[in-house]
Coordinates of C-alpha atoms and ligand atoms in Angstrom, one line a residue:
X942 CA 127.8 51.0 -82.1
X943 CA 129.6 47.5 -79.6
X944 CA 127.3 46.4 -77.3
X945 CA 129.2 44.6 -73.9
X946 CA 128.0 41.3 -75.0
X947 CA 129.5 41.4 -79.2
X948 CA 132.5 42.6 -76.9
X949 CA 132.0 39.0 -75.2
X950 CA 131.5 36.7 -78.5
X951 CA 131.3 33.4 -77.4
X952 CA 135.1 32.5 -77.8
X953 CA 134.8 30.3 -75.1
X954 CA 132.6 28.0 -76.8
X955 CA 132.3 26.5 -79.5
X956 CA 128.7 26.2 -81.3
X957 CA 127.7 24.7 -83.9
X958 CA 123.9 25.6 -84.3
X959 CA 123.5 28.5 -82.7
X960 CA 119.3 28.1 -83.4
X961 CA 117.4 25.1 -82.4
X962 CA 113.5 26.3 -82.6
X963 CA 111.2 24.1 -80.7
X964 CA 108.1 25.5 -80.6
X965 CA 107.5 25.3 -84.8
X966 CA 109.5 21.8 -85.3
X967 CA 107.8 19.9 -82.0
X968 CA 105.9 21.8 -79.9
X969 CA 102.9 20.4 -80.2
X970 CA 102.9 17.5 -82.3
X971 CA 101.8 14.6 -79.8
X972 CA 104.9 12.7 -81.0
X973 CA 107.3 11.0 -78.4
X974 CA 109.6 14.2 -77.0
X975 CA 112.7 13.8 -78.9
X976 CA 115.9 12.1 -76.3
X977 CA 117.5 15.6 -75.7
X978 CA 114.9 17.3 -74.3
X979 CA 114.0 14.4 -72.5
X980 CA 115.0 15.2 -68.4
X981 CA 114.6 11.5 -66.3
X982 CA 115.1 13.9 -62.8
X983 CA 111.9 16.1 -63.3
X984 CA 109.1 13.0 -62.5
X985 CA 110.9 12.4 -59.4
X986 CA 112.0 15.0 -57.8
X987 CA 110.5 16.0 -54.8
X988 CA 107.6 18.8 -55.4
X989 CA 106.4 21.3 -52.2
X990 CA 103.4 23.5 -53.1
X991 CA 101.8 26.1 -51.2
X992 CA 99.3 24.2 -49.0
X993 CA 102.9 22.2 -47.3
X994 CA 103.0 25.7 -45.0
X995 CA 105.9 27.9 -47.8
X996 CA 104.7 30.4 -48.4
X997 CA 107.1 33.0 -50.5
X998 CA 107.6 36.2 -49.7
X999 CA 105.9 39.3 -51.0
X1000 CA 107.4 42.8 -50.7
X1001 CA 105.2 45.5 -51.0
X1002 CA 107.7 48.7 -53.2
X1003 CA 105.0 51.4 -52.1
X1004 CA 106.0 50.8 -48.4
X1005 CA 109.2 50.3 -48.7
X1006 CA 109.4 54.2 -49.6
X1007 CA 106.5 55.4 -47.3
X1008 CA 108.9 57.0 -44.8
X1009 CA 106.6 55.5 -42.2
X1010 CA 106.1 52.3 -43.4
X1011 CA 109.7 51.8 -44.9
X1012 CA 111.9 50.4 -42.1
X1013 CA 109.7 47.9 -41.5
X1014 CA 109.5 46.8 -45.0
X1015 CA 112.8 47.1 -45.8
X1016 CA 113.5 44.4 -42.9
X1017 CA 111.2 42.1 -44.9
X1018 CA 113.2 42.9 -47.8
X1019 CA 116.2 41.9 -46.3
X1020 CA 114.6 38.6 -44.2
X1021 CA 113.3 37.4 -47.9
X1022 CA 116.4 38.7 -50.1
X1023 CA 118.9 36.3 -46.8
X1024 CA 115.7 33.6 -46.7
X1025 CA 114.8 32.9 -49.9
X1026 CA 116.6 34.6 -52.6
X1027 CA 113.3 34.9 -54.2
X1028 CA 110.0 37.0 -53.8
X1029 CA 107.1 38.4 -55.2
X1030 CA 107.4 42.6 -55.7
X1031 CA 103.9 44.0 -54.8
X1032 CA 102.3 48.0 -56.2
X1033 CA 105.9 48.3 -57.8
X1034 CA 104.2 51.6 -59.6
X1035 CA 105.2 50.0 -63.1
X1036 CA 102.9 51.8 -65.9
X1037 CA 100.3 49.2 -66.7
X1038 CA 99.3 50.0 -70.4
X1039 CA 103.6 49.6 -71.3
X1040 CA 103.8 46.6 -68.9
X1041 CA 100.3 45.1 -71.6
X1042 CA 101.3 47.0 -74.7
X1043 CA 104.9 45.2 -73.6
X1044 CA 103.0 41.7 -72.9
X1045 CA 100.9 42.2 -76.2
X1046 CA 103.8 42.8 -78.5
X1047 CA 105.8 39.7 -77.1
X1048 CA 103.5 37.7 -77.0
X1049 CA 102.3 38.8 -81.1
X1050 CA 106.5 38.5 -81.7
X1051 CA 106.6 34.2 -80.6
X1052 CA 102.9 34.4 -82.6
X1053 CA 105.0 35.9 -85.7
X1054 CA 105.8 32.2 -88.6
X1055 CA 109.1 31.0 -87.9
X1056 CA 110.7 32.7 -91.5
X1057 CA 110.2 36.0 -89.3
X1058 CA 111.6 34.7 -86.7
X1059 CA 114.3 34.7 -87.9
X1060 CA 115.3 37.7 -89.0
X1061 CA 116.0 38.1 -85.5
X1062 CA 118.2 34.5 -85.2
X1063 CA 121.0 34.6 -83.0
X1064 CA 124.6 34.1 -84.9
X1065 CA 127.1 31.1 -84.9
X1066 CA 128.5 32.2 -81.4
X1067 CA 127.0 35.1 -80.8
X1068 CA 124.3 35.8 -77.4
X1069 CA 121.7 38.2 -78.9
X1070 CA 119.0 37.7 -80.3
X1071 CA 116.3 34.6 -81.0
X1072 CA 116.8 31.1 -80.9
X1073 CA 118.4 28.7 -78.3
X1074 CA 122.0 30.0 -76.2
X1075 CA 124.7 27.3 -76.8
X1076 CA 123.5 24.4 -78.6
X1077 CA 127.4 23.0 -79.4
X1078 CA 126.9 18.8 -79.3
X1079 CA 124.6 16.7 -80.5
X1080 CA 124.7 15.1 -77.4
X1081 CA 124.0 17.8 -75.5
X1082 CA 120.9 18.2 -73.2
X1083 CA 118.9 20.9 -75.1
X1084 CA 115.7 23.3 -73.0
X1085 CA 112.2 24.1 -73.3
X1086 CA 112.7 27.1 -74.3
X1087 CA 112.7 29.0 -77.5
X1088 CA 114.7 32.8 -76.6
X1089 CA 114.9 36.2 -77.3
X1090 CA 117.5 37.8 -75.7
X1091 CA 118.7 41.5 -75.5
X1092 CA 120.7 44.1 -74.4
X1093 CA 118.8 46.5 -73.6
X1094 CA 120.5 49.1 -71.3
X1095 CA 122.9 51.4 -71.3
X1096 CA 120.6 52.9 -73.9
X1097 CA 123.6 53.5 -75.9
X1098 CA 125.2 50.9 -76.1
X1099 CA 121.9 48.5 -77.8
X1100 CA 122.9 46.4 -80.6
X1101 CA 118.7 47.0 -82.9
X1102 CA 120.2 44.8 -85.6
X1103 CA 118.7 42.1 -83.0
X1104 CA 115.4 43.7 -81.8
X1105 CA 112.7 43.1 -84.1
X1106 CA 110.7 45.3 -86.3
X1107 CA 107.7 42.9 -85.6
X1108 CA 105.1 43.9 -84.3
X1109 CA 106.3 47.8 -84.7
X1110 CA 105.6 48.4 -82.0
X1111 CA 107.7 46.3 -80.3
X1112 CA 110.9 48.2 -80.1
X1113 CA 109.2 51.4 -78.6
X1114 CA 107.3 48.8 -75.7
X1115 CA 110.2 47.3 -75.2
X1116 CA 112.2 50.9 -74.6
X1117 CA 109.9 52.2 -72.0
X1118 CA 109.3 48.5 -70.2
X1119 CA 112.6 48.1 -70.1
X1120 CA 113.0 51.6 -68.9
X1121 CA 110.2 51.3 -66.0
X1122 CA 111.9 48.4 -64.8
X1123 CA 115.2 50.5 -64.3
X1124 CA 113.6 52.8 -62.2
X1125 CA 112.1 50.2 -59.9
X1126 CA 115.4 48.5 -59.4
X1127 CA 117.3 51.5 -58.4
X1128 CA 114.9 51.7 -55.6
X1129 CA 114.9 48.3 -54.3
X1130 CA 119.0 48.9 -54.5
X1131 CA 118.7 51.8 -52.0
X1132 CA 116.6 49.7 -49.9
X1133 CA 118.8 46.4 -50.0
X1134 CA 121.8 49.3 -49.2
X1135 CA 120.6 50.6 -46.4
X1136 CA 119.6 46.7 -45.3
X1137 CA 123.0 45.6 -45.5
X1138 CA 123.7 49.0 -43.4
X1139 CA 126.2 50.4 -46.8
X1140 CA 126.5 53.5 -48.4
X1141 CA 123.5 53.4 -51.3
X1142 CA 126.9 54.7 -53.9
X1143 CA 128.7 51.9 -52.4
X1144 CA 126.2 49.5 -54.4
X1145 CA 125.3 51.7 -57.6
X1146 CA 128.9 51.9 -58.5
X1147 CA 129.2 48.4 -58.7
X1148 CA 126.5 48.7 -61.5
X1149 CA 127.5 51.5 -62.8
X1150 CA 125.9 52.0 -66.0
X1151 CA 123.3 50.2 -64.5
X1152 CA 123.5 47.1 -67.6
X1153 CA 120.4 45.2 -68.7
X1154 CA 119.9 43.3 -70.2
X1155 CA 116.5 40.8 -71.8
X1156 CA 115.7 37.3 -71.5
X1157 CA 112.4 36.2 -73.3
X1158 CA 111.2 33.4 -72.4
X1159 CA 108.6 31.2 -75.2
X1160 CA 108.2 27.9 -73.4
X1161 CA 106.1 26.0 -76.4
X1162 CA 103.4 23.4 -74.3
X1163 CA 104.6 19.8 -75.3
X1164 CA 102.0 17.2 -74.3
X1165 CA 104.6 14.9 -72.3
X1166 CA 105.4 18.2 -69.9
X1167 CA 106.5 15.9 -66.8
X1168 CA 109.2 13.9 -69.3
X1169 CA 111.4 17.9 -70.4
X1170 CA 112.2 21.0 -68.8
X1171 CA 111.8 24.5 -70.3
X1172 CA 114.5 25.9 -68.1
X1173 CA 117.1 23.6 -66.4
X1174 CA 118.7 23.8 -62.9
X1175 CA 120.7 27.4 -62.8
X1176 CA 121.4 30.4 -61.3
X1177 CA 121.3 33.8 -62.9
X1178 CA 124.9 35.0 -63.1
X1179 CA 124.0 38.6 -62.5
X1180 CA 123.1 41.1 -59.3
X1181 CA 119.5 40.6 -59.7
X1182 CA 116.2 39.0 -62.0
X1183 CA 112.8 41.3 -62.5
X1184 CA 111.0 38.6 -64.1
X1185 CA 107.1 39.3 -65.4
X1186 CA 105.3 36.2 -66.4
X1187 CA 103.5 37.5 -69.5
X1188 CA 100.6 35.1 -69.6
X1189 CA 99.0 33.8 -66.2
X1190 CA 100.6 30.5 -66.3
X1191 CA 102.5 28.9 -64.0
X1192 CA 105.7 27.5 -64.4
X1193 CA 108.6 28.7 -61.9
X1194 CA 110.5 26.4 -59.4
X1195 CA 112.8 27.3 -56.6
X1196 CA 115.1 25.5 -54.6
X1197 CA 113.9 25.4 -50.5
X1198 CA 115.0 22.9 -48.4
X1199 CA 116.0 20.2 -50.8
X1200 CA 113.2 20.3 -52.9
X1201 CA 111.6 22.7 -55.9
X1202 CA 108.9 24.8 -54.5
X1203 CA 106.5 25.9 -57.1
X1204 CA 106.3 30.0 -57.3
X1205 CA 102.4 31.0 -57.4
X1206 CA 102.5 34.4 -59.4
X1207 CA 100.1 37.2 -57.7
X1208 CA 98.3 38.4 -60.5
X1209 CA 100.7 41.4 -61.8
X1210 CA 103.5 40.6 -59.0
X1211 CA 107.0 41.0 -60.4
X1212 CA 109.3 37.7 -59.1
X1213 CA 112.3 39.4 -57.9
X1214 CA 115.4 37.3 -57.3
X1215 CA 118.8 37.5 -56.1
X1216 CA 121.6 36.6 -58.5
X1217 CA 125.8 35.4 -58.0
X1218 CA 127.1 39.2 -58.1
X1219 CA 124.9 40.1 -55.2
X1220 CA 125.2 36.9 -53.1
X1221 CA 129.7 37.5 -53.5
X1222 CA 128.9 41.9 -53.2
X1223 CA 126.9 41.0 -49.9
X1224 CA 129.5 38.9 -48.6
X1225 CA 127.0 35.9 -48.9
X1226 CA 125.1 37.3 -46.7
X1227 CA 121.6 38.1 -49.8
X1228 CA 121.7 34.0 -51.2
X1229 CA 120.7 33.4 -55.1
X1230 CA 118.7 30.8 -55.3
X1231 CA 118.6 28.2 -58.2
X1232 CA 115.5 27.3 -60.5
X1233 CA 113.8 26.3 -63.1
X1234 CA 110.6 26.7 -65.3
X1235 CA 108.6 23.4 -66.1
X1236 CA 106.6 22.8 -69.0
X1237 CA 102.9 22.2 -68.9
X1238 CA 101.3 19.7 -71.0
X1239 CA 98.0 22.2 -72.8
X1240 CA 99.5 26.0 -72.8
X1241 CA 102.4 28.4 -73.9
X1242 CA 103.3 29.9 -71.4
X1243 CA 106.1 33.3 -71.8
X1244 CA 107.6 35.1 -69.3
X1245 CA 111.0 38.4 -70.0
X1246 CA 113.2 38.3 -67.2
X1247 CA 115.3 41.0 -66.6
X1248 CA 118.8 41.4 -65.7
X1249 CA 120.6 43.5 -64.2
X1250 CA 124.9 43.0 -64.7
X1251 CA 128.0 44.7 -62.6
X1252 CA 129.3 46.2 -65.7
X1253 CA 131.6 43.7 -67.6
X1254 CA 135.2 45.5 -67.0
X1255 CA 134.8 46.2 -63.2
X1256 CA 135.9 43.8 -60.4
X1257 CA 133.0 41.8 -58.7
X1258 CA 133.5 40.2 -55.1
X1259 CA 132.9 41.9 -51.4
X1260 CA 131.9 45.3 -50.5
X1261 CA 134.7 46.9 -48.8
X1262 CA 132.5 48.4 -46.4
X1263 CA 131.0 44.6 -45.2
X1264 CA 134.7 43.1 -44.5
X1265 CA 135.5 45.5 -41.9
X1266 CA 133.5 43.2 -39.7
X1267 CA 133.8 40.5 -41.5
X1268 CA 135.9 38.7 -43.5
X1269 CA 136.0 37.5 -47.6
X1270 CA 134.4 34.5 -48.1
X1271 CA 134.4 35.1 -51.8
X1272 CA 137.3 36.1 -53.6
X1273 CA 137.2 38.8 -56.3
X1274 CA 137.4 38.5 -60.1
X1275 CA 136.4 40.7 -62.7
X1276 CA 133.8 41.1 -65.2
X1277 CA 135.2 39.2 -68.0
X1278 CA 136.4 36.2 -66.3
X1279 CA 133.5 35.9 -64.0
X1280 CA 131.4 35.9 -67.1
X1281 CA 133.3 33.5 -68.1
X1282 CA 133.5 31.1 -65.8
X1283 CA 130.0 31.0 -65.8
X1284 CA 128.6 30.4 -68.4
X1285 CA 131.6 27.4 -68.5
X1286 CA 130.1 25.8 -64.9
X1287 CA 127.2 25.9 -66.5
X1288 CA 127.8 24.1 -69.3
X1289 CA 129.6 21.4 -66.9
X1290 CA 126.6 21.7 -65.3
X1291 CA 128.4 23.1 -62.0
X1292 CA 128.5 26.7 -60.5
X1293 CA 131.1 28.8 -60.4
X1294 CA 130.4 30.7 -57.4
X1295 CA 130.9 26.6 -55.6
X1296 CA 134.6 28.4 -56.4
X1297 CA 134.6 31.4 -55.5
X1298 CA 134.1 30.5 -51.9
X1299 CA 136.9 30.6 -49.2
X1300 CA 137.7 29.5 -45.8
X1301 CA 135.5 25.7 -46.6
Ligands
AKG591 O1 110.8 32.1 -66.9 C1 110.3 31.3 -65.6 O2 110.3 31.6 -64.8 C2 112.0 32.2 -65.0 C3 113.4 33.0 -65.7 C4 114.6 32.4 -65.4 O3 114.9 31.9 -64.7 C5 115.2 33.4 -66.6 O4 115.6 33.5 -67.9 O5 116.7 33.0 -66.1
FE2_592 FE1 116.9 32.3 -63.5

């Protein structure tokens, strides 16, 4: 069955080179970084480290679910989504065995010879598979990353052509991981609905069918790490993102008070962030915050981001229940328009969300 991403098949972009592989070409060599990867801003941008009195909120899922503590923890969750748009989730209950298996299968996939990874290469103008998204000109700046992007839910919309067959356990472990993460997502949404004072069903309806996709990021090391970016600054065009670091190399930075805050991922914690769609649904109460990924000079870094989106064929706008007490701060658009607008703006270095804001 055709997947939502196949339906979208990016007709709005003319890609000339869908697969640009960093790792197997220039990743570990000591040569000069090619000009199209050089980002002069990385060296000069101010970065906040933990010691400066900032610390990323930590939310405990077991407390959210425990009647004795849930009210207190839900208030913490709300503040984290309002003030930071990011938090670390501990005691999330994701099966440790599957988490480890997923991590080792992902690592093994990226270790395969290029030829074998190309078996699931992103086709021209496609979204799913291994490679690099939206490479459409020789002048365009590129991120220092090779990714594997897959649509994981609804299950019957998966396009297995892009799911690696090697290592042999890859498909099974990603399937289980996707289910575990979908469960966490549903629990978080329940608490968020409570915090927002809206009916749980209303919020879940906005994510009907629980569409989920994963972006598995492989950031090769780079001798001149302060000249490149693994992922350039962006916000996620989805509801919620759950990010797992596959190895213990840090690299995520988030926008805080005009500087970049370097996240120190707690061992085993999942990093959760609010995306543009949730900012719109909550009428701006929860914030979708800009973030980026920096590169390590010696070590590769691997992460898996699970995106929970609104279905493509739906409308995205502030929840009606919130508009009883507040005026709409964002336009309502349909899912296809939103997705196209998000990617088109991103390629121009703009934020689509800004053009949806009302009353400025
Ligand atoms: O790898 C990271 O630390 C960030 C990943 C991310 O922001 C994304 O995939 O959207
Ligand atoms: Fe992101």
